[in-house]
Structure formats: C-alpha cells, structure tokens
Short mmCIF file of C-alpha atoms in Angstrom, two decimals:
data_model
loop_
_atom_site.label_atom_id
_atom_site.label_comp_id
_atom_site.label_asym_id
_atom_site.label_seq_id
_atom_site.Cartn_x
_atom_site.Cartn_y
_atom_site.Cartn_z
CA UNK A 44 58.02 -24.25 -14.57
CA UNK A 45 55.13 -23.51 -12.29
CA UNK A 46 51.43 -23.88 -12.89
CA UNK A 47 50.66 -20.54 -13.40
CA UNK A 48 46.68 -21.65 -13.23
CA UNK A 49 47.18 -22.86 -9.38
CA UNK A 50 49.05 -19.41 -8.95
CA UNK A 51 45.79 -17.80 -10.45
CA UNK A 52 43.89 -20.09 -8.45
CA UNK A 53 45.46 -19.29 -5.45
CA UNK A 54 45.38 -15.40 -6.07
CA UNK A 55 41.46 -15.50 -6.43
CA UNK A 56 40.74 -16.67 -2.99
CA UNK A 57 43.15 -13.73 -1.78
CA UNK A 58 41.74 -10.93 -3.95
CA UNK A 59 38.94 -9.91 -5.79
CA UNK A 60 40.19 -8.18 -8.64
CA UNK A 61 42.62 -4.49 -9.45
CA UNK A 62 38.71 -3.25 -10.14
CA UNK A 63 36.38 -4.62 -7.23
CA UNK A 64 33.84 -2.91 -5.30
CA UNK A 65 34.23 -6.09 -2.51
CA UNK A 66 34.18 -3.78 0.89
CA UNK A 67 33.54 -0.18 1.37
CA UNK A 68 36.01 2.41 -0.27
CA UNK A 69 36.32 5.43 1.94
CA UNK A 70 35.07 5.79 5.28
CA UNK A 71 31.64 3.96 5.84
CA UNK A 72 28.48 6.05 6.39
CA UNK A 73 27.82 3.89 9.45
CA UNK A 74 30.67 4.52 11.57
CA UNK A 75 29.15 8.23 11.49
CA UNK A 76 25.47 7.99 11.90
CA UNK A 77 23.58 8.67 14.86
CA UNK A 78 22.31 5.18 16.21
CA UNK A 79 21.77 6.19 19.84
CA UNK A 80 18.47 8.14 18.56
CA UNK A 81 17.19 5.80 16.59
CA UNK A 82 17.24 2.15 19.07
CA UNK A 83 14.05 1.06 20.92
CA UNK A 84 12.94 -1.55 23.14
CA UNK A 85 9.59 -2.64 22.95
CA UNK A 86 7.18 -5.71 24.68
CA UNK A 87 6.29 -8.30 22.59
CA UNK A 88 4.39 -11.48 24.05
CA UNK A 89 5.76 -9.89 27.48
CA UNK A 90 9.22 -9.92 25.99
CA UNK A 91 11.54 -7.41 25.38
CA UNK A 92 12.58 -6.83 21.57
CA UNK A 93 15.29 -4.48 20.23
CA UNK A 94 15.02 -2.98 16.83
CA UNK A 95 16.28 0.35 14.83
CA UNK A 96 13.45 2.63 13.17
CA UNK A 97 14.91 5.35 11.40
CA UNK A 98 13.84 7.88 8.50
CA UNK A 99 10.51 8.60 6.56
CA UNK A 100 8.67 7.79 3.34
CA UNK A 101 7.64 4.28 2.61
CA UNK A 102 8.20 1.59 4.74
CA UNK A 103 11.19 -0.69 4.30
CA UNK A 104 12.46 -3.64 6.91
CA UNK A 105 15.47 -5.64 7.37
CA UNK A 106 15.52 -8.97 8.78
CA UNK A 107 19.02 -10.53 9.29
CA UNK A 108 20.04 -14.16 9.30
CA UNK A 109 20.77 -17.18 11.71
CA UNK A 110 23.29 -15.93 14.60
CA UNK A 111 23.38 -12.47 13.35
CA UNK A 112 21.54 -9.32 14.46
CA UNK A 113 20.07 -6.01 12.83
CA UNK A 114 23.81 -4.98 12.40
CA UNK A 115 24.08 -6.74 9.26
CA UNK A 116 22.39 -4.13 7.73
CA UNK A 117 24.78 -1.59 9.01
CA UNK A 118 25.97 -0.26 5.41
CA UNK A 119 22.40 0.18 4.12
CA UNK A 120 20.05 1.61 6.87
CA UNK A 121 21.99 4.73 6.55
CA UNK A 122 21.58 4.92 2.49
CA UNK A 123 17.91 3.75 2.66
CA UNK A 124 16.58 6.20 5.46
CA UNK A 125 16.66 9.38 3.80
CA UNK A 126 14.07 8.14 1.75
CA UNK A 127 12.19 5.41 3.77
CA UNK A 128 10.96 4.87 6.63
CA UNK A 129 13.94 1.47 7.48
CA UNK A 130 13.03 -0.91 10.68
CA UNK A 131 15.68 -3.49 11.29
CA UNK A 132 14.84 -5.26 14.25
CA UNK A 133 16.87 -8.20 16.75
CA UNK A 134 14.93 -11.35 16.02
CA UNK A 135 13.86 -12.95 19.55
CA UNK A 136 17.05 -15.10 20.72
CA UNK A 137 19.30 -12.86 18.70
CA UNK A 138 21.23 -9.97 19.54
CA UNK A 139 19.11 -7.73 22.15
CA UNK A 140 15.93 -9.86 22.09
CA UNK A 141 14.92 -11.72 24.59
CA UNK A 142 14.47 -15.56 23.83
CA UNK A 143 10.82 -17.22 23.08
CA UNK A 144 10.10 -20.60 24.71
CA UNK A 145 9.16 -21.90 20.92
CA UNK A 146 11.04 -20.61 17.45
CA UNK A 147 9.73 -21.73 14.47
CA UNK A 148 9.78 -19.62 11.17
CA UNK A 149 5.90 -19.11 11.46
CA UNK A 150 6.69 -17.70 14.76
CA UNK A 151 9.22 -15.16 13.14
CA UNK A 152 6.99 -14.40 10.29
CA UNK A 153 4.07 -13.55 12.79
CA UNK A 154 6.06 -11.69 14.86
CA UNK A 155 7.57 -9.20 12.57
CA UNK A 156 3.97 -8.41 11.24
CA UNK A 157 3.26 -7.42 15.05
CA UNK A 158 5.98 -5.61 15.34
CA UNK A 159 4.83 -3.78 12.40
CA UNK A 160 1.87 -3.51 13.94
CA UNK A 161 2.74 -1.75 16.83
CA UNK A 162 4.89 0.85 14.59
CA UNK A 163 1.79 1.25 12.80
CA UNK A 164 3.24 0.08 9.54
CA UNK A 165 0.55 -1.70 7.71
CA UNK A 166 2.43 -2.39 4.52
CA UNK A 167 6.01 -2.82 3.38
CA UNK A 168 8.89 -3.72 1.23
CA UNK A 169 11.03 -6.41 3.20
CA UNK A 170 14.60 -7.29 2.50
CA UNK A 171 16.26 -11.07 4.72
CA UNK A 172 19.36 -12.49 4.42
CA UNK A 173 19.79 -16.36 4.47
CA UNK A 174 17.28 -16.83 7.89
CA UNK A 175 15.75 -13.46 7.49
CA UNK A 176 14.83 -14.56 3.52
CA UNK A 177 13.31 -17.78 4.27
CA UNK A 178 11.40 -15.24 7.10
CA UNK A 179 10.89 -12.38 4.11
CA UNK A 180 9.37 -15.40 1.98
CA UNK A 181 7.01 -16.90 4.32
CA UNK A 182 5.83 -13.16 5.09
CA UNK A 183 5.13 -12.71 1.35
CA UNK A 184 2.84 -15.85 1.42
CA UNK A 185 1.02 -15.19 4.63
CA UNK A 186 0.05 -11.55 4.17
CA UNK A 187 0.36 -10.90 0.46
CA UNK A 188 -1.49 -7.67 0.90
CA UNK A 189 0.97 -6.22 3.21
CA UNK A 190 4.22 -6.89 1.22
CA UNK A 191 4.43 -5.14 -1.66
CA UNK A 192 7.94 -6.01 -2.67
CA UNK A 193 10.56 -8.92 -1.86
CA UNK A 194 14.13 -9.05 -1.87
CA UNK A 195 16.25 -11.97 -0.50
CA UNK A 196 20.34 -12.34 -0.12
CA UNK A 197 21.27 -15.45 0.20
CA UNK A 198 17.88 -16.92 1.16
CA UNK A 199 17.93 -20.08 2.96
CA UNK A 200 14.19 -21.51 2.17
CA UNK A 201 15.55 -25.10 0.87
CA UNK A 202 17.24 -26.16 4.03
CA UNK A 203 14.66 -28.30 5.21
CA UNK A 204 16.39 -31.04 2.99
CA UNK A 205 17.40 -33.53 5.04
CA UNK A 206 21.13 -34.58 3.45
CA UNK A 207 22.03 -30.35 3.83
CA UNK A 208 20.01 -29.79 7.10
CA UNK A 209 20.84 -33.21 9.75
CA UNK A 210 24.71 -32.38 9.19
CA UNK A 211 24.03 -28.88 9.91
CA UNK A 212 21.76 -29.64 12.91
CA UNK A 213 24.17 -32.01 14.59
CA UNK A 214 27.26 -29.80 14.01
CA UNK A 215 25.45 -26.82 15.75
CA UNK A 216 24.60 -29.33 18.72
CA UNK A 217 28.05 -30.18 18.90
CA UNK A 218 29.67 -26.83 18.62
CA UNK A 219 27.25 -23.96 19.61
CA UNK A 220 28.08 -23.85 23.36
CA UNK A 221 31.68 -23.86 22.64
CA UNK A 222 31.52 -21.64 19.70
CA UNK A 223 29.45 -18.80 21.83
CA UNK A 224 32.29 -19.13 24.48
CA UNK A 225 35.00 -18.38 22.17
CA UNK A 226 33.47 -15.25 20.55
CA UNK A 227 32.76 -13.90 24.13
CA UNK A 228 36.32 -14.60 25.08
CA UNK A 229 37.87 -12.88 21.80
CA UNK A 230 34.89 -10.27 20.55
CA UNK A 231 37.22 -7.49 22.10
CA UNK A 232 40.53 -8.22 20.46
CA UNK A 233 39.12 -9.21 16.71
CA UNK A 234 39.76 -5.89 15.35
CA UNK A 235 43.02 -5.84 16.32
CA UNK A 236 43.88 -9.81 15.42
CA UNK A 237 43.76 -10.05 11.99
CA UNK A 238 43.70 -14.15 11.83
CA UNK A 239 41.02 -14.30 14.72
CA UNK A 240 39.45 -11.46 12.55
CA UNK A 241 39.46 -13.43 9.30
CA UNK A 242 38.46 -16.52 11.07
CA UNK A 243 34.87 -15.12 12.45
CA UNK A 244 34.28 -13.31 8.89
CA UNK A 245 35.04 -16.79 7.36
CA UNK A 246 32.43 -18.80 9.22
CA UNK A 247 30.13 -16.02 8.51
CA UNK A 248 30.24 -16.20 4.92
CA UNK A 249 31.95 -13.18 3.93
CA UNK A 250 34.36 -14.58 0.88
CA UNK A 251 37.51 -12.26 1.45
CA UNK A 252 37.19 -11.49 5.34
CA UNK A 253 40.38 -9.96 5.29
CA UNK A 254 39.23 -7.44 3.09
CA UNK A 255 36.24 -6.35 5.48
CA UNK A 256 37.08 -3.31 7.84
CA UNK A 257 38.02 -4.01 11.27
CA UNK A 258 35.05 -1.78 12.75
CA UNK A 259 32.75 -3.53 10.69
CA UNK A 260 34.31 -7.12 11.55
CA UNK A 261 34.44 -6.04 14.99
CA UNK A 262 30.35 -5.19 14.73
CA UNK A 263 29.19 -8.76 13.67
CA UNK A 264 31.44 -10.54 16.00
CA UNK A 265 30.31 -8.74 18.93
CA UNK A 266 26.57 -8.55 17.98
CA UNK A 267 27.05 -12.21 17.63
CA UNK A 268 27.64 -12.89 21.22
CA UNK A 269 24.16 -13.76 21.99
CA UNK A 270 23.09 -17.24 20.79
CA UNK A 271 19.92 -18.45 22.57
CA UNK A 272 17.83 -18.81 19.31
CA UNK A 273 20.36 -20.10 17.06
CA UNK A 274 19.78 -24.14 17.62
CA UNK A 275 16.37 -23.58 17.77
CA UNK A 276 16.15 -21.42 14.74
CA UNK A 277 18.45 -23.79 12.95
CA UNK A 278 16.21 -26.68 13.77
CA UNK A 279 13.15 -24.76 12.78
CA UNK A 280 14.72 -24.19 8.73
CA UNK A 281 15.35 -27.94 8.76
CA UNK A 282 11.61 -28.77 9.21
CA UNK A 283 9.52 -26.20 7.85
CA UNK A 284 9.26 -27.16 4.03
CA UNK A 285 8.81 -23.88 1.47
CA UNK A 286 9.10 -24.96 -1.89
CA UNK A 287 5.47 -25.74 -2.62
CA UNK A 288 4.75 -22.45 -1.38
CA UNK A 289 6.65 -20.23 -3.30
CA UNK A 290 4.47 -20.00 -6.43
CA UNK A 291 2.04 -17.98 -4.14
CA UNK A 292 4.44 -15.16 -3.91
CA UNK A 293 2.46 -12.32 -5.93
CA UNK A 294 4.94 -9.59 -4.98
CA UNK A 295 7.87 -8.54 -7.17
CA UNK A 296 10.62 -10.55 -5.91
CA UNK A 297 14.38 -9.77 -6.01
CA UNK A 298 17.05 -12.69 -5.38
CA UNK A 299 20.24 -12.09 -4.54
CA UNK A 300 23.06 -14.05 -4.50
CA UNK A 301 27.00 -14.56 -4.18
CA UNK A 302 28.53 -16.87 -6.73
CA UNK A 303 31.15 -18.12 -4.00
CA UNK A 304 28.48 -19.00 -0.91
CA UNK A 305 29.45 -21.24 0.98
CA UNK A 306 26.82 -21.71 3.06
CA UNK A 307 23.66 -21.64 1.02
CA UNK A 308 24.51 -22.48 -2.62
CA UNK A 309 24.07 -20.56 -5.29
CA UNK A 310 22.47 -22.64 -7.37
CA UNK A 311 19.37 -22.13 -5.09
CA UNK A 312 19.13 -18.55 -6.67
CA UNK A 313 17.69 -20.00 -9.95
CA UNK A 314 15.49 -22.69 -7.92
CA UNK A 315 13.84 -19.88 -6.47
CA UNK A 316 13.30 -17.62 -9.32
CA UNK A 317 12.23 -20.70 -11.33
CA UNK A 318 9.37 -20.46 -8.64
CA UNK A 319 8.02 -17.39 -7.70
CA UNK A 320 6.45 -16.07 -10.92
CA UNK A 321 7.92 -12.50 -10.84
CA UNK A 322 10.83 -12.52 -9.95
CA UNK A 323 14.65 -11.98 -10.99
CA UNK A 324 17.86 -13.15 -10.47
CA UNK A 325 21.29 -11.36 -9.58
CA UNK A 326 24.69 -13.38 -8.98
CA UNK A 327 27.50 -11.27 -7.76
CA UNK A 328 30.63 -12.64 -8.80
CA UNK A 329 33.51 -13.64 -6.05
CA UNK A 330 31.27 -12.82 -3.33
CA UNK A 331 29.84 -15.05 -0.40
CA UNK A 332 27.18 -15.31 1.81
CA UNK A 333 26.41 -11.69 3.05
CA UNK A 334 26.12 -9.63 -0.46
CA UNK A 335 25.09 -6.68 1.49
CA UNK A 336 28.23 -6.28 3.53
CA UNK A 337 30.96 -7.57 1.34
CA UNK A 338 29.67 -5.42 -1.85
CA UNK A 339 27.55 -2.66 -0.29
CA UNK A 340 27.31 0.15 -2.66
CA UNK A 341 26.71 -2.58 -5.55
CA UNK A 342 23.91 -4.14 -3.48
CA UNK A 343 22.41 -0.68 -2.30
CA UNK A 344 22.70 0.52 -5.74
CA UNK A 345 20.45 -2.75 -6.99
CA UNK A 346 17.90 -2.75 -4.18
CA UNK A 347 16.85 0.95 -4.80
CA UNK A 348 16.88 0.50 -8.56
CA UNK A 349 14.35 -2.22 -7.50
CA UNK A 350 12.49 -0.69 -4.86
CA UNK A 351 12.20 2.54 -7.27
CA UNK A 352 10.85 0.62 -10.16
CA UNK A 353 8.08 2.03 -12.13
CA UNK A 354 5.31 -0.76 -12.04
CA UNK A 355 4.04 -0.55 -15.52
CA UNK A 356 7.77 -1.14 -16.53
CA UNK A 357 8.21 -3.89 -14.51
CA UNK A 358 4.85 -5.47 -15.95
CA UNK A 359 6.24 -4.60 -19.36
CA UNK A 360 9.47 -6.18 -18.73
CA UNK A 361 8.13 -9.50 -17.30
CA UNK A 362 5.76 -9.87 -20.76
CA UNK A 363 8.73 -9.33 -22.93
CA UNK A 364 10.78 -12.51 -20.46
CA UNK A 365 7.36 -14.60 -21.14
CA UNK A 366 6.95 -13.82 -24.77
#
C-alpha cells in the first residue's frame, strides 16, 4: 500500500494548492505597459546607469537583488505607478548599468541616494529584494530623514556569517563564468523550453517555476545576462555586518518572506523583526525567494496597505503589541 504522506509531499512540491494565488491569473499588466517611455540613462560617477521612472505622487523606490535587474519588479511597477512616482534601477554591474571599480553595500546605498538626488527626490519609501533588501536597510540606517518607510523581501542581511557566506562565495567563483555563458546561449530559447525555463527560475529561488508565465520567465533570464557585478556584490554582502545596526532603523518596516525560500532562510525574517523596533513580519506559505513575482497580487495588496497606513493607526498598533 503506497505511503499517502509521501504522495502528498511530492504533490506539494509541484502544486501550491487548488485555491492558490501563485503566479499571475489572467494577462499581466506589465505585458502591455509602455516601458519604452519610462526607461532612461544617466551618468553617475562617470558611468552609465539605467533606470525606470514612472508615475506621479509619493516616491517609491524598488531595489533588485543579486544577479537581477529592475525587471524584478515588472509585476509591481504598473500597479504603484497609478498613484506613486516609481523608480527602479539597474544597480551598477547589473542589467544595463556600467560596472564600477569597487562594489560594496555602502557604495550601493550612497549611489542610490545620488540617483535620487539627480531625480529631485528628497524622501521616499524603499523596497528591496534579497541584496536589495540589504541595501534598502542600510539606506534607512544611514539617512533616516530620507526614508519614511522600508519594505524588504527575503532580505540577505545576514549573509556575512562565515558558515553561510564562504561556501556561497566559493561556489560563485567557480560557477560565475560558466553559468553566465550558459545563460547567454539559452536566453532566446528559455521561453519555449519548459525544463530549461524551470531550471533557470529555480536557481533564482522560485518555488514553483513551472507555474510562472513564459514571458516573465524569459524576461527574468534575459535581463540577468550581464553578470559583471555578481561576484564582487556577493563578496560585499559576505563582508558587511549589519545586524548591530538594524535597531537604528526608525521608520516603519515591513518584512516579507517566503516560507520555502531556499536562498535566504525564513528564520531570518523573525530575526529581523526582533531587531527592527517598528517592524512587522509577513510570511507567504509555499513561496520562495521572490514573493513579489511569485504572488504579485497578494504582495501588491500587502505593500499598498503598508504604504497607505495612517501614522496614528500604526502607532496605536505598535503600542498594543508592546502592552
């Protein structure tokens, strides 16, 4: 007689449930969005930087993770550009932005502030995924007067711990060039080859890569072709302790994680919540490393509620938790 528990376990690896909101239901808005009107180039430190700037209203900045690009926020930018000025960039060394001589978390935080200066943005909410969450947190620590709300998605803020960081850096040194060449060769075919598509998305932390639409899968791999900044950025994360600084974050913080994140463990979410004074933690079940792409509708609703929250209501909720 077959072990039904094993069958259920295997099924859970393939399907997020009959009523799941995993992936996008219906046609994604980003497919019909006029991206060409809102993509720009700017010179910072004598190097070209690529960014998206769209919408009017309070500023909202999206920062991508390691090996990614501004396209990490394809499912989110159209939604928030309705009533926000949304900025999403290719960090130096990723996407279409030139690579600087030296990469560090402090450099990325300072570079992002300089980009915002060039765009005339004095204060903003900032949202970061993985390494982008690391950078966003550092921004909130360095210039608290300029960040009024912070949201992180699977933030890689504890990767400096030796047991985790060292194997990752060693693996990257061995595989970076090989993987980069492989992805360059297969990018144009990934949307039509299901196994290849699933492999590429699985390495990026998607829990159910076979359920992500082909167009989005293609964009994720295509936009990750330039990897000049990958290894130095990974080394920068492994060499920059932030834990002792997290209690200095004074703005409200939203911490979002996937319960099945294979790249940054979900236990780090609770650790961040304990360290950041005015923070809340939300964990998406059966979700991996990129909740904003895996469950875009749920993520967008959650982020909008956080951004629209009345300050007095927020203070009252914090007081209740402390009582």
